Amino acid sequence: MDRLVIVGDTLLDRDVEGVVRRIAPDAPAPVLDEQHVHERPGGAGLAALLAAAEGRPVALVTALAGDAGGARLSALLTAAGVEVHALPLPGATPEKNRLRANGQVLLRLDRGGDPVPPGDAPPGVLDVLGDAAAILVSDYGRGVCQHPAVRAALAEATAPIVWDPHPNGPPPVAGVQLVTPNLAEVRALSGDAGKGSTLSTAQRAGQQLRQRWRAAAVAVTCGAEGAVLCHAGPTPLVVPPAEVATGDTCGAGDRFAVTATVALAGGALVSEAVQAAVRAATDYVRAGATAVLEPPVPPAEPGRIGAGEAGRVIAEVRARGGTVVATGGCFDLLHTGHLATLRAARQLGDCLVVCLNSDASVRGLKGPDRPLTGQDDRARLLAALDCVDAVVVFDEPTPEAVLAWLRPDVWVKGGDYADGGPGLPEADLVRHWGGAAVVVPYLDGHSTTRTIAAARATADSRR
């Protein structure tokens, strides 16, 4: 299989772009007038995004928190074509907020607190490592790569592994094909004071780490100077860039590691993979780094509706050992058939989250004349029901993105899937985290399509 698997910590990166025209009157600090906000997955999520942009099948093994940030990350990743395999992350989603003006970072504000170890890996989450074409471990020092089950699965994997380390993270598992620290990380990890030239430091510290980690090779990335490949031979391979690129370097290390992993998946030699990675990282910086990966920011949601509310409800239920139930649909012209299904679903657990198709999603599924009721009204009607604890609106044709974040214990559908009908499309996804997909009885004689047809027939007969 040609699927690339990324393993590591995912963060929510947010760039606040603006202009500075004055100094604050109450402190010697510039005042940033906000103009645009860009959000994207960071850490291992950015590596997965970069890999998916090349058109490859990509899976991401990471940890996601049960809050609005975790929901946003799941949606962004799934929309980009990334298959998300998530461990539960206690606490809040880690965020990096960069305040920028004229291309310069004025301040970085981090949120999410100190790293918290992810919870137990749900059944099936780590199976994806067994059939990968290549694996990239993108460690950002927040605990995914330290997780015992993750490390055990990586140690047993037969695919080539590229490990992008972090000074606060664990050492690579033994036998990886390539480790890709930058020069500062090599100094921190090896304790090398960095005396002498960049080349001598990279060679000396890189070889020391290669032997300590029992890795086949270590490629020390040196920014505008390219990379130094330390392998089993006595002489390193120096790979300078064809030309020096200037600009935002955010994500250049991820671009390097992803390109090397893709090359190894295709059968390239390590030396060939490093040369390709240097070219790709240089082109990435020249093109403006992450500027081409910026999706829009979602609008704020009213109370009881949205990812934040769903995350709060789920966190409370799981804290007391309860069962999370989810269902989904268009719910256009809410009727008694819907109500019967929702009440039956709620009885299966301790909370019910409804995944609601947005207006754009309904049009894609039902045609240009639907929905008859807009998504805001549909969400409010559902949230008003005593059997519904939260509503999350999604834009995709299917709810895979929101499900990968919610990770319900039970996924419920009604009607058409009973009595030997087709299997639930989301069943395989739900099984990744040990959940169950079930069908509840559907109230005969009630459907939105039938209701609309009857109303139109009555209107035609009166003309």
Coordinates of C-alpha atoms in Angstrom, one line a residue:
M1 CA 0.0 0.0 0.0
D2 CA 1.3 3.5 -0.8
R3 CA -0.2 5.2 2.3
L4 CA 2.1 7.5 4.2
V5 CA 1.6 7.5 8.0
I6 CA 2.5 10.5 10.1
V7 CA 2.8 10.0 13.9
G8 CA 3.1 12.8 16.4
D9 CA 1.7 15.8 18.3
T10 CA -0.8 18.1 16.5
L11 CA -1.2 21.7 17.4
L12 CA -3.5 24.4 16.2
D13 CA -1.4 27.2 14.6
R14 CA -3.0 30.6 14.3
D15 CA -1.5 33.6 12.5
V16 CA -3.0 37.0 13.3
E17 CA -2.0 39.4 10.5
G18 CA -2.3 43.1 11.0
V19 CA -0.6 46.5 10.8
V20 CA 1.2 48.6 13.4
R21 CA 0.6 52.4 13.2
R22 CA 1.2 53.5 16.8
I23 CA 2.6 52.7 20.2
A24 CA 0.2 51.9 23.1
P25 CA -0.2 55.0 25.3
D26 CA 0.0 52.9 28.5
A27 CA 3.0 50.8 27.7
P28 CA 6.0 50.9 25.3
A29 CA 4.4 48.2 23.1
P30 CA 3.3 48.3 19.4
V31 CA -0.5 48.2 18.8
L32 CA -1.4 45.6 16.2
D33 CA -4.6 46.4 14.3
E34 CA -5.9 42.9 13.3
Q35 CA -6.8 42.4 9.6
H36 CA -6.8 38.7 9.0
V37 CA -6.6 35.5 11.0
H38 CA -5.4 32.2 9.5
E39 CA -5.7 28.8 11.1
R40 CA -4.0 25.5 10.2
P41 CA -2.8 22.3 11.8
G42 CA 0.6 22.6 13.2
G43 CA 3.2 20.0 14.3
A44 CA 2.6 16.6 13.0
G45 CA -0.7 18.0 11.5
L46 CA 1.2 20.3 9.3
A47 CA 3.4 17.4 8.1
A48 CA 0.2 15.4 7.3
L49 CA -1.2 18.4 5.4
L50 CA 2.0 18.8 3.3
A51 CA 2.0 15.1 2.5
A52 CA -1.7 15.1 1.5
A53 CA -1.1 18.1 -0.8
E54 CA 1.0 15.8 -2.9
G55 CA -2.0 13.6 -3.6
R56 CA -0.8 10.7 -1.5
P57 CA -3.1 8.7 0.8
V58 CA -2.1 10.0 4.3
A59 CA -3.0 8.8 7.8
L60 CA -2.2 10.7 10.9
V61 CA -1.8 9.0 14.3
T62 CA -2.1 11.8 16.9
A63 CA -3.9 12.9 20.0
L64 CA -6.9 15.3 20.0
A65 CA -8.6 17.1 22.9
G66 CA -12.3 17.1 23.3
D67 CA -12.7 20.9 22.8
A68 CA -13.4 23.3 20.0
G69 CA -9.7 23.3 19.0
G70 CA -9.7 19.6 18.6
A71 CA -12.8 19.7 16.5
R72 CA -11.3 22.4 14.3
L73 CA -8.1 20.3 13.8
S74 CA -10.1 17.2 12.9
A75 CA -12.2 19.2 10.4
L76 CA -9.2 20.9 8.8
L77 CA -7.3 17.6 8.5
T78 CA -10.1 15.6 7.1
A79 CA -11.0 18.3 4.6
A80 CA -7.5 18.1 3.3
G81 CA -7.8 14.3 2.8
V82 CA -6.0 13.2 5.9
E83 CA -7.3 10.0 7.6
V84 CA -7.2 10.8 11.4
H85 CA -6.5 8.1 13.9
A86 CA -6.7 9.9 17.3
L87 CA -5.8 9.0 20.8
P88 CA -7.7 11.0 23.5
L89 CA -5.9 14.0 24.8
P90 CA -6.8 15.2 28.3
G91 CA -7.0 19.0 28.8
A92 CA -7.0 21.6 26.1
T93 CA -5.7 21.7 22.5
P94 CA -2.2 23.2 22.3
E95 CA -2.2 26.4 20.3
K96 CA 0.5 28.7 18.9
N97 CA -0.7 32.2 18.1
R98 CA 1.7 34.3 16.1
L99 CA 1.0 38.1 16.0
R100 CA 2.5 39.4 12.7
A101 CA 2.9 42.7 10.9
N102 CA 4.6 43.2 7.5
G103 CA 5.8 39.6 7.5
Q104 CA 7.4 39.9 10.9
V105 CA 6.4 38.1 14.1
L106 CA 5.9 40.6 16.9
L107 CA 4.8 38.0 19.6
R108 CA 3.9 34.4 19.9
L109 CA 1.2 33.5 22.4
D110 CA 1.0 29.8 23.4
R111 CA -2.1 28.2 24.9
G112 CA -3.0 24.7 26.2
G113 CA -0.6 24.5 29.1
D114 CA 2.1 22.0 29.8
P115 CA 2.1 18.8 27.9
V116 CA -0.3 16.1 29.2
P117 CA 0.2 12.4 28.2
P118 CA -2.4 11.1 25.8
G119 CA -4.9 8.5 27.1
D120 CA -5.0 4.8 26.1
A121 CA -4.9 4.0 22.4
P122 CA -8.4 2.9 21.4
P123 CA -8.5 -0.6 19.7
G124 CA -7.4 -0.4 16.1
V125 CA -5.9 3.1 16.1
L126 CA -2.4 1.8 15.7
D127 CA -3.1 -0.9 13.1
V128 CA -2.5 1.6 10.4
L129 CA 1.2 1.4 11.1
G130 CA 1.3 -2.2 10.0
D131 CA 0.6 -1.5 6.3
A132 CA 2.3 1.8 5.7
A133 CA 4.6 2.4 2.8
A134 CA 6.7 4.7 5.0
I135 CA 6.3 6.3 8.4
L136 CA 7.2 9.8 9.5
V137 CA 7.4 10.5 13.3
S138 CA 7.0 14.2 13.8
D139 CA 7.7 14.7 17.4
Y140 CA 6.8 18.1 19.1
G141 CA 7.6 17.0 22.6
R142 CA 4.0 16.8 23.9
G143 CA 3.7 13.0 24.6
V144 CA 2.4 11.1 21.5
C145 CA 5.9 9.7 20.7
Q146 CA 6.5 8.9 24.3
H147 CA 3.3 6.8 24.5
P148 CA 4.2 3.2 25.3
A149 CA 1.7 1.6 22.8
V150 CA 2.8 4.0 20.0
R151 CA 6.5 3.2 20.6
A152 CA 5.8 -0.5 20.6
A153 CA 3.9 -0.3 17.4
L154 CA 6.7 1.8 15.8
A155 CA 9.3 -0.8 16.9
E156 CA 7.3 -3.6 15.2
A157 CA 6.7 -1.7 12.0
T158 CA 8.4 -3.0 8.9
A159 CA 8.1 0.2 6.8
P160 CA 11.0 2.7 6.6
I161 CA 10.8 5.2 9.4
V162 CA 11.9 8.9 9.3
W163 CA 12.1 10.4 12.8
D164 CA 12.0 14.2 13.2
P165 CA 13.0 14.6 16.9
H166 CA 12.4 17.2 19.5
P167 CA 14.7 18.1 22.5
N168 CA 11.8 17.5 24.9
G169 CA 10.8 14.2 23.3
P170 CA 12.0 10.6 23.6
P171 CA 14.8 9.1 21.5
P172 CA 13.9 7.4 18.2
V173 CA 13.2 3.7 18.4
A174 CA 16.2 1.6 17.4
G175 CA 16.8 0.9 13.7
V176 CA 15.0 3.9 12.1
Q177 CA 16.3 4.6 8.6
L178 CA 16.7 8.4 8.9
V179 CA 16.6 11.0 11.8
T180 CA 16.3 14.7 10.8
P181 CA 17.2 17.1 13.6
N182 CA 18.1 20.7 12.9
L183 CA 21.4 22.1 14.0
A184 CA 20.0 23.6 17.3
E185 CA 18.3 20.3 18.2
V186 CA 21.5 18.4 17.5
R187 CA 23.4 20.6 19.9
A188 CA 20.8 20.3 22.6
L189 CA 20.4 16.5 22.2
S190 CA 24.1 15.8 22.0
G191 CA 25.3 18.3 24.5
D192 CA 27.8 19.6 21.9
A193 CA 28.8 23.2 22.5
G194 CA 29.0 23.8 18.8
K195 CA 32.7 24.8 18.6
G196 CA 34.0 25.2 15.1
S197 CA 32.1 25.5 11.8
T198 CA 28.5 24.5 11.1
L199 CA 29.8 21.5 9.1
S200 CA 32.1 20.3 11.9
T201 CA 29.4 20.6 14.5
A202 CA 26.8 18.8 12.4
Q203 CA 29.3 16.0 11.5
R204 CA 30.5 15.5 15.1
A205 CA 27.2 15.7 16.9
G206 CA 25.3 13.9 14.1
Q207 CA 27.5 10.9 14.2
Q208 CA 27.4 10.8 18.0
L209 CA 23.6 10.8 17.9
R210 CA 23.4 8.2 15.1
Q211 CA 25.4 5.8 17.2
R212 CA 23.5 6.5 20.4
W213 CA 20.1 6.0 18.6
R214 CA 21.3 3.1 16.5
A215 CA 19.9 4.8 13.5
A216 CA 21.0 4.0 9.9
A217 CA 21.6 7.7 9.2
V218 CA 21.1 11.2 10.7
A219 CA 20.5 14.2 8.4
V220 CA 21.3 17.5 10.2
T221 CA 19.4 20.3 8.6
C222 CA 21.3 23.6 8.7
G223 CA 18.8 26.2 7.3
A224 CA 20.2 28.1 4.4
E225 CA 23.3 25.9 4.3
G226 CA 21.4 22.8 3.4
A227 CA 21.9 19.5 5.2
V228 CA 24.7 17.2 6.4
L229 CA 24.1 13.5 6.1
C230 CA 25.9 11.3 8.7
H231 CA 25.8 7.6 7.9
A232 CA 27.8 4.5 8.6
G233 CA 30.8 5.6 6.4
P234 CA 33.5 7.9 7.7
T235 CA 32.7 10.8 5.4
P236 CA 29.5 12.8 5.6
L237 CA 27.5 13.9 2.6
V238 CA 27.0 17.6 2.4
V239 CA 23.9 18.8 0.5
P240 CA 23.9 22.5 -0.1
P241 CA 20.8 24.2 -1.6
A242 CA 21.0 25.1 -5.3
E243 CA 20.3 28.7 -4.2
V244 CA 19.6 30.4 -0.9
A245 CA 15.9 31.2 -0.3
T246 CA 14.8 33.9 2.2
G247 CA 11.5 34.3 3.8
D248 CA 9.3 32.6 6.4
T249 CA 10.8 29.3 7.4
C250 CA 7.8 28.1 9.5
G251 CA 7.3 24.4 8.5
A252 CA 10.5 24.1 6.5
G253 CA 11.6 21.2 8.7
D254 CA 8.3 19.5 8.2
R255 CA 8.6 19.9 4.5
F256 CA 12.1 18.4 4.6
A257 CA 11.0 15.4 6.6
V258 CA 7.9 14.8 4.5
T259 CA 9.8 14.9 1.3
A260 CA 12.5 12.5 2.6
T261 CA 9.8 10.1 3.8
V262 CA 8.0 10.2 0.5
A263 CA 11.2 9.5 -1.4
L264 CA 12.0 6.5 0.9
A265 CA 8.5 5.1 0.3
G266 CA 9.3 5.2 -3.4
G267 CA 12.5 3.2 -3.0
A268 CA 15.0 6.0 -3.0
L269 CA 18.4 5.7 -1.3
V270 CA 18.8 7.8 1.8
S271 CA 21.3 10.1 0.0
E272 CA 18.7 10.6 -2.8
A273 CA 16.0 11.3 -0.2
V274 CA 18.0 14.0 1.5
Q275 CA 18.9 15.7 -1.7
A276 CA 15.2 15.8 -2.7
A277 CA 14.3 17.1 0.8
V278 CA 16.8 20.0 0.6
R279 CA 15.4 21.0 -2.8
A280 CA 11.8 20.8 -1.5
A281 CA 12.5 22.8 1.7
T282 CA 14.2 25.5 -0.3
D283 CA 11.3 25.8 -2.7
Y284 CA 8.9 25.8 0.2
V285 CA 10.6 28.8 1.9
R286 CA 10.8 30.6 -1.5
A287 CA 7.1 30.1 -2.1
G288 CA 6.1 31.7 1.2
A289 CA 6.0 28.6 3.5
T290 CA 2.6 28.0 5.1
A291 CA 0.9 31.0 3.4
V292 CA -0.6 28.7 0.8
L293 CA -2.2 26.4 3.4
E294 CA -4.5 28.9 5.1
P295 CA -8.2 27.8 5.4
P296 CA -10.9 30.2 6.5
V297 CA -11.8 30.7 10.2
P298 CA -15.3 29.3 11.1
P299 CA -17.9 31.7 12.5
A300 CA -18.9 31.7 16.1
E301 CA -21.7 29.4 17.1
P302 CA -24.7 30.2 19.5
G303 CA -25.2 28.4 22.8
R304 CA -25.7 24.6 22.8
I305 CA -24.6 24.5 19.2
G306 CA -21.1 24.0 17.9
A307 CA -17.9 22.2 18.6
G308 CA -17.2 24.0 21.9
E309 CA -20.5 23.0 23.4
A310 CA -20.2 19.4 22.1
G311 CA -16.7 19.2 23.5
R312 CA -17.9 20.4 26.9
V313 CA -20.7 17.9 27.1
I314 CA -18.5 15.0 26.0
A315 CA -15.8 15.9 28.5
E316 CA -18.3 15.9 31.3
V317 CA -19.8 12.6 30.3
R318 CA -16.4 10.9 29.9
A319 CA -15.1 12.3 33.2
R320 CA -17.8 10.3 35.0
G321 CA -17.3 7.2 32.9
G322 CA -20.5 7.7 30.8
T323 CA -21.3 6.7 27.2
V324 CA -21.2 9.2 24.4
V325 CA -23.8 8.7 21.6
A326 CA -23.9 10.5 18.3
T327 CA -26.2 10.5 15.3
G328 CA -26.3 12.5 12.1
G329 CA -28.5 13.6 9.2
C330 CA -30.1 16.6 7.4
F331 CA -33.1 16.9 9.7
D332 CA -34.9 19.1 7.2
L333 CA -38.5 19.7 8.3
L334 CA -38.2 18.0 11.7
H335 CA -41.0 15.5 12.1
T336 CA -42.1 12.7 14.5
G337 CA -40.0 10.1 12.7
H338 CA -36.9 12.2 13.5
L339 CA -38.0 12.5 17.1
A340 CA -38.5 8.8 17.5
T341 CA -35.0 8.1 16.2
L342 CA -33.4 10.8 18.4
R343 CA -35.1 9.6 21.5
A344 CA -34.1 6.0 20.8
A345 CA -30.5 7.1 20.3
R346 CA -30.4 9.1 23.5
Q347 CA -31.5 6.0 25.5
L348 CA -28.3 4.2 24.5
G349 CA -26.0 6.4 26.5
D350 CA -25.5 9.5 28.7
C351 CA -25.5 12.2 26.1
L352 CA -26.5 12.6 22.4
V353 CA -24.6 14.8 20.0
V354 CA -26.3 15.4 16.6
C355 CA -24.0 15.8 13.6
L356 CA -26.0 18.1 11.3
N357 CA -25.4 18.5 7.5
S358 CA -24.9 22.1 6.6
D359 CA -26.9 23.8 3.9
A360 CA -24.1 23.3 1.4
S361 CA -23.9 19.6 2.4
V362 CA -27.6 19.1 2.0
R363 CA -27.7 20.7 -1.4
G364 CA -24.9 18.3 -2.5
L365 CA -26.9 15.3 -1.3
K366 CA -30.5 16.3 -2.0
G367 CA -30.3 18.8 -4.9
P368 CA -30.5 22.5 -5.3
D369 CA -34.1 22.8 -3.9
R370 CA -33.0 21.5 -0.5
P371 CA -32.9 22.2 2.4
L372 CA -36.2 23.9 2.9
T373 CA -35.1 25.0 6.4
G374 CA -31.7 26.7 6.9
Q375 CA -29.0 25.1 9.0
D376 CA -29.2 27.7 11.8
D377 CA -32.9 27.1 12.3
R378 CA -32.5 23.3 12.0
A379 CA -29.7 23.4 14.6
R380 CA -31.8 25.5 17.0
L381 CA -34.8 23.2 16.7
L382 CA -32.7 20.1 17.4
A383 CA -30.9 21.8 20.3
A384 CA -34.3 22.6 21.8
L385 CA -35.2 18.9 22.1
D386 CA -34.8 17.4 25.6
C387 CA -33.1 14.3 24.1
V388 CA -30.4 16.3 22.3
D389 CA -27.4 17.6 24.3
A390 CA -25.4 19.3 21.6
V391 CA -25.5 19.9 17.8
V392 CA -22.4 20.2 15.5
V393 CA -22.8 21.4 11.9
F394 CA -20.5 20.0 9.3
D395 CA -19.9 21.0 5.6
E396 CA -18.6 17.7 4.2
P397 CA -20.9 15.2 2.4
T398 CA -20.4 12.7 5.2
P399 CA -19.6 13.2 9.0
E400 CA -16.2 11.4 9.1
A401 CA -14.4 14.6 10.1
V402 CA -16.6 15.4 13.0
L403 CA -16.8 11.8 14.1
A404 CA -13.0 11.5 14.1
W405 CA -13.0 14.2 16.7
L406 CA -16.1 13.3 18.7
R407 CA -15.1 9.6 18.9
P408 CA -18.5 8.5 20.1
D409 CA -18.9 5.2 21.9
V410 CA -22.1 4.6 19.9
W411 CA -23.0 5.9 16.4
V412 CA -26.7 5.6 15.6
K413 CA -28.7 5.6 12.4
G414 CA -32.3 4.6 11.8
G415 CA -34.6 3.2 9.2
D416 CA -33.0 2.4 5.9
Y417 CA -30.1 0.4 7.4
A418 CA -32.3 -2.1 9.2
D419 CA -33.6 -5.6 8.1
G420 CA -30.5 -6.6 6.0
G421 CA -30.1 -3.2 4.3
P422 CA -26.7 -1.7 3.4
G423 CA -24.1 -1.4 6.1
L424 CA -23.5 1.8 7.9
P425 CA -20.9 3.8 5.9
E426 CA -19.3 5.1 9.1
A427 CA -19.0 1.7 10.9
D428 CA -15.4 1.0 10.0
L429 CA -14.3 4.5 11.1
V430 CA -16.1 4.2 14.5
R431 CA -14.5 0.8 15.1
H432 CA -11.0 2.5 15.0
W433 CA -11.5 3.8 18.5
G434 CA -13.5 0.8 19.8
G435 CA -17.0 2.3 19.2
A436 CA -20.1 0.6 17.9
A437 CA -22.4 1.5 15.0
V438 CA -26.0 0.5 15.5
V439 CA -29.4 0.9 14.0
V440 CA -32.6 1.9 15.8
P441 CA -36.2 1.4 14.6
Y442 CA -37.6 4.0 12.2
L443 CA -41.2 5.3 12.6
D444 CA -42.9 4.0 9.5
G445 CA -44.8 6.5 7.3
H446 CA -42.7 9.5 8.2
S447 CA -39.9 10.9 6.0
T448 CA -39.0 14.4 4.9
T449 CA -39.1 13.5 1.3
R450 CA -42.6 12.0 1.7
T451 CA -43.8 15.1 3.7
I452 CA -42.5 17.5 1.0
A453 CA -44.2 15.4 -1.8
A454 CA -47.5 15.3 0.1
A455 CA -47.4 19.1 0.7
R456 CA -46.7 19.7 -3.0
A457 CA -49.5 17.4 -4.1
T458 CA -51.9 19.2 -1.9
A459 CA -50.9 22.5 -3.2
D460 CA -51.2 21.3 -6.8
S461 CA -54.7 20.0 -6.2
R462 CA -55.9 23.4 -4.9
R463 CA -54.8 25.2 -8.0

